[in-house]
PDB file of C-alpha atoms in Angstrom:
ATOM      1  CA  LEU A 208      -8.223 -10.235  45.331  1.00 58.00           C
ATOM      2  CA  MET A 209      -4.983  -8.750  46.509  1.00 58.00           C
ATOM      3  CA  ARG A 210      -1.278  -9.571  46.665  1.00 59.00           C
ATOM      4  CA  ASP A 211       0.511 -10.170  49.951  1.00 63.00           C
ATOM      5  CA  SER A 212       4.041  -9.041  50.828  1.00 65.00           C
ATOM      6  CA  SER A 213       5.448 -12.089  48.984  1.00 63.00           C
ATOM      7  CA  ASN A 214       3.508 -11.076  45.832  1.00 60.00           C
ATOM      8  CA  ARG A 215       1.157 -14.077  46.165  1.00 59.00           C
ATOM      9  CA  VAL A 216      -2.488 -13.617  45.269  1.00 59.00           C
ATOM     10  CA  GLN A 217      -4.882 -13.676  48.205  1.00 61.00           C
ATOM     11  CA  VAL A 218      -8.617 -14.116  47.908  1.00 64.00           C
ATOM     12  CA  ILE A 219     -10.331 -12.105  50.616  1.00 59.00           C
ATOM     13  CA  MET A 220     -13.880 -13.238  51.347  1.00 56.00           C
ATOM     14  CA  PRO A 221     -15.763 -10.467  53.183  1.00 58.00           C
ATOM     15  CA  ASP A 222     -17.509 -12.824  55.588  1.00 57.00           C
ATOM     16  CA  ARG A 223     -14.347 -14.826  56.285  1.00 48.00           C
ATOM     17  CA  SER A 224     -11.569 -12.228  56.334  1.00 48.00           C
ATOM     18  CA  GLU A 225     -11.508 -12.173  60.126  1.00 52.00           C
ATOM     19  CA  SER A 226     -10.866 -15.905  60.434  1.00 50.00           C
ATOM     20  CA  LYS A 227      -8.164 -16.110  57.718  1.00 54.00           C
ATOM     21  CA  GLU A 228      -9.763 -19.263  56.279  1.00 61.00           C
ATOM     22  CA  LYS A 229      -8.358 -20.561  53.010  1.00 71.00           C
ATOM     23  CA  PHE A 230     -10.580 -20.640  49.945  1.00 75.00           C
ATOM     24  CA  THR A 231     -11.768 -24.221  49.510  1.00 81.00           C
ATOM     25  CA  GLY A 232     -13.860 -23.813  46.390  1.00 87.00           C
ATOM     26  CA  ILE A 233     -12.873 -24.279  42.757  1.00 93.00           C
ATOM     27  CA  ILE A 234     -10.690 -21.994  40.650  1.00 93.00           C
ATOM     28  CA  MET A 235     -11.181 -22.081  36.887  1.00 96.00           C
ATOM     29  CA  ILE A 236      -8.690 -20.285  34.647  1.00 96.00           C
ATOM     30  CA  ASP A 237      -9.762 -20.038  31.012  1.00 96.00           C
ATOM     31  CA  GLY A 238     -12.108 -22.979  31.547  1.00 95.00           C
ATOM     32  CA  VAL A 239      -9.503 -25.254  33.151  1.00 96.00           C
ATOM     33  CA  ARG A 240      -9.511 -26.182  36.841  1.00 95.00           C
ATOM     34  CA  ALA A 241      -6.485 -24.696  38.597  1.00 94.00           C
ATOM     35  CA  THR A 242      -4.854 -24.405  42.005  1.00 90.00           C
ATOM     36  CA  MET A 243      -4.475 -21.272  44.077  1.00 84.00           C
ATOM     37  CA  ASP A 244      -0.728 -21.397  43.309  1.00 84.00           C
ATOM     38  CA  GLN A 245      -1.436 -21.391  39.560  1.00 90.00           C
ATOM     39  CA  PHE A 246      -3.837 -18.507  40.039  1.00 87.00           C
ATOM     40  CA  GLY A 247      -1.213 -16.624  42.013  1.00 83.00           C
ATOM     41  CA  GLN A 248       1.296 -16.940  39.197  1.00 86.00           C
ATOM     42  CA  ILE A 249      -0.845 -14.970  36.756  1.00 87.00           C
ATOM     43  CA  SER A 250       0.294 -11.398  36.288  1.00 84.00           C
ATOM     44  CA  PRO A 251      -2.530  -8.980  37.103  1.00 84.00           C
ATOM     45  CA  ASP A 252      -1.893  -7.372  33.707  1.00 85.00           C
ATOM     46  CA  ARG A 253      -2.954 -10.633  32.023  1.00 89.00           C
ATOM     47  CA  ILE A 254      -6.322 -10.895  33.788  1.00 89.00           C
ATOM     48  CA  GLU A 255      -9.247  -9.778  31.630  1.00 92.00           C
ATOM     49  CA  TRP A 256     -11.929 -10.457  34.250  1.00 91.00           C
ATOM     50  CA  VAL A 257     -12.704 -12.385  37.429  1.00 91.00           C
ATOM     51  CA  SER A 258     -16.137 -13.594  38.471  1.00 92.00           C
ATOM     52  CA  VAL A 259     -17.441 -15.515  41.470  1.00 90.00           C
ATOM     53  CA  VAL A 260     -20.221 -18.110  41.307  1.00 93.00           C
ATOM     54  CA  LYS A 261     -21.647 -19.261  44.622  1.00 90.00           C
ATOM     55  CA  GLY A 262     -24.517 -21.168  46.144  1.00 92.00           C
ATOM     56  CA  ALA A 263     -26.782 -23.500  44.233  1.00 94.00           C
ATOM     57  CA  ALA A 264     -25.660 -22.065  40.882  1.00 93.00           C
ATOM     58  CA  ALA A 265     -22.065 -23.098  41.572  1.00 93.00           C
ATOM     59  CA  VAL A 266     -23.016 -26.633  42.618  1.00 93.00           C
ATOM     60  CA  ARG A 267     -25.394 -27.006  39.673  1.00 94.00           C
ATOM     61  CA  SER A 268     -22.721 -25.907  37.190  1.00 94.00           C
ATOM     62  CA  TYR A 269     -19.554 -27.367  38.733  1.00 93.00           C
ATOM     63  CA  GLY A 270     -20.683 -30.189  41.039  1.00 93.00           C
ATOM     64  CA  ALA A 271     -20.426 -30.828  44.760  1.00 92.00           C
ATOM     65  CA  ASP A 272     -16.804 -29.620  44.931  1.00 91.00           C
ATOM     66  CA  ALA A 273     -18.163 -26.134  44.236  1.00 91.00           C
ATOM     67  CA  GLU A 274     -20.259 -25.905  47.403  1.00 91.00           C
ATOM     68  CA  ASN A 275     -17.849 -23.218  48.679  1.00 89.00           C
ATOM     69  CA  GLY A 276     -17.954 -21.297  45.402  1.00 90.00           C
ATOM     70  CA  VAL A 277     -16.099 -20.988  42.132  1.00 93.00           C
ATOM     71  CA  ILE A 278     -13.679 -18.283  41.046  1.00 92.00           C
ATOM     72  CA  LEU A 279     -13.713 -17.876  37.269  1.00 95.00           C
ATOM     73  CA  VAL A 280     -10.713 -16.160  35.697  1.00 94.00           C
ATOM     74  CA  LYS A 281     -10.420 -15.147  32.045  1.00 95.00           C
ATOM     75  CA  THR A 282      -6.988 -14.108  30.867  1.00 94.00           C
ATOM     76  CA  LYS A 283      -6.256 -11.769  27.993  1.00 92.00           C
ATOM     77  CA  PRO A 284      -5.131 -13.414  24.758  1.00 89.00           C
ATOM     78  CA  ARG A 285      -1.377 -13.539  24.304  1.00 82.00           C
ATOM     79  CA  ARG A 286      -0.074 -11.473  21.429  1.00 76.00           C
TER      80      ARG A 286
END
């Protein structure tokens, strides 16, 4: 994960970074499906952890839409 010059979050996949393909998997933020734009609006200071699920485990847990992987994001509780 990194921010571009416009401060948008970019997901860099090591095997796809050369081709500049967009992530076509699922993004889950605090258990709710989200868009890349919603993910990009989260301040890095609010992110507790990020995990990636891929392959058969992703499809088994999240369905066929997850064949390209799932990015799980847990945000810190608001105080």
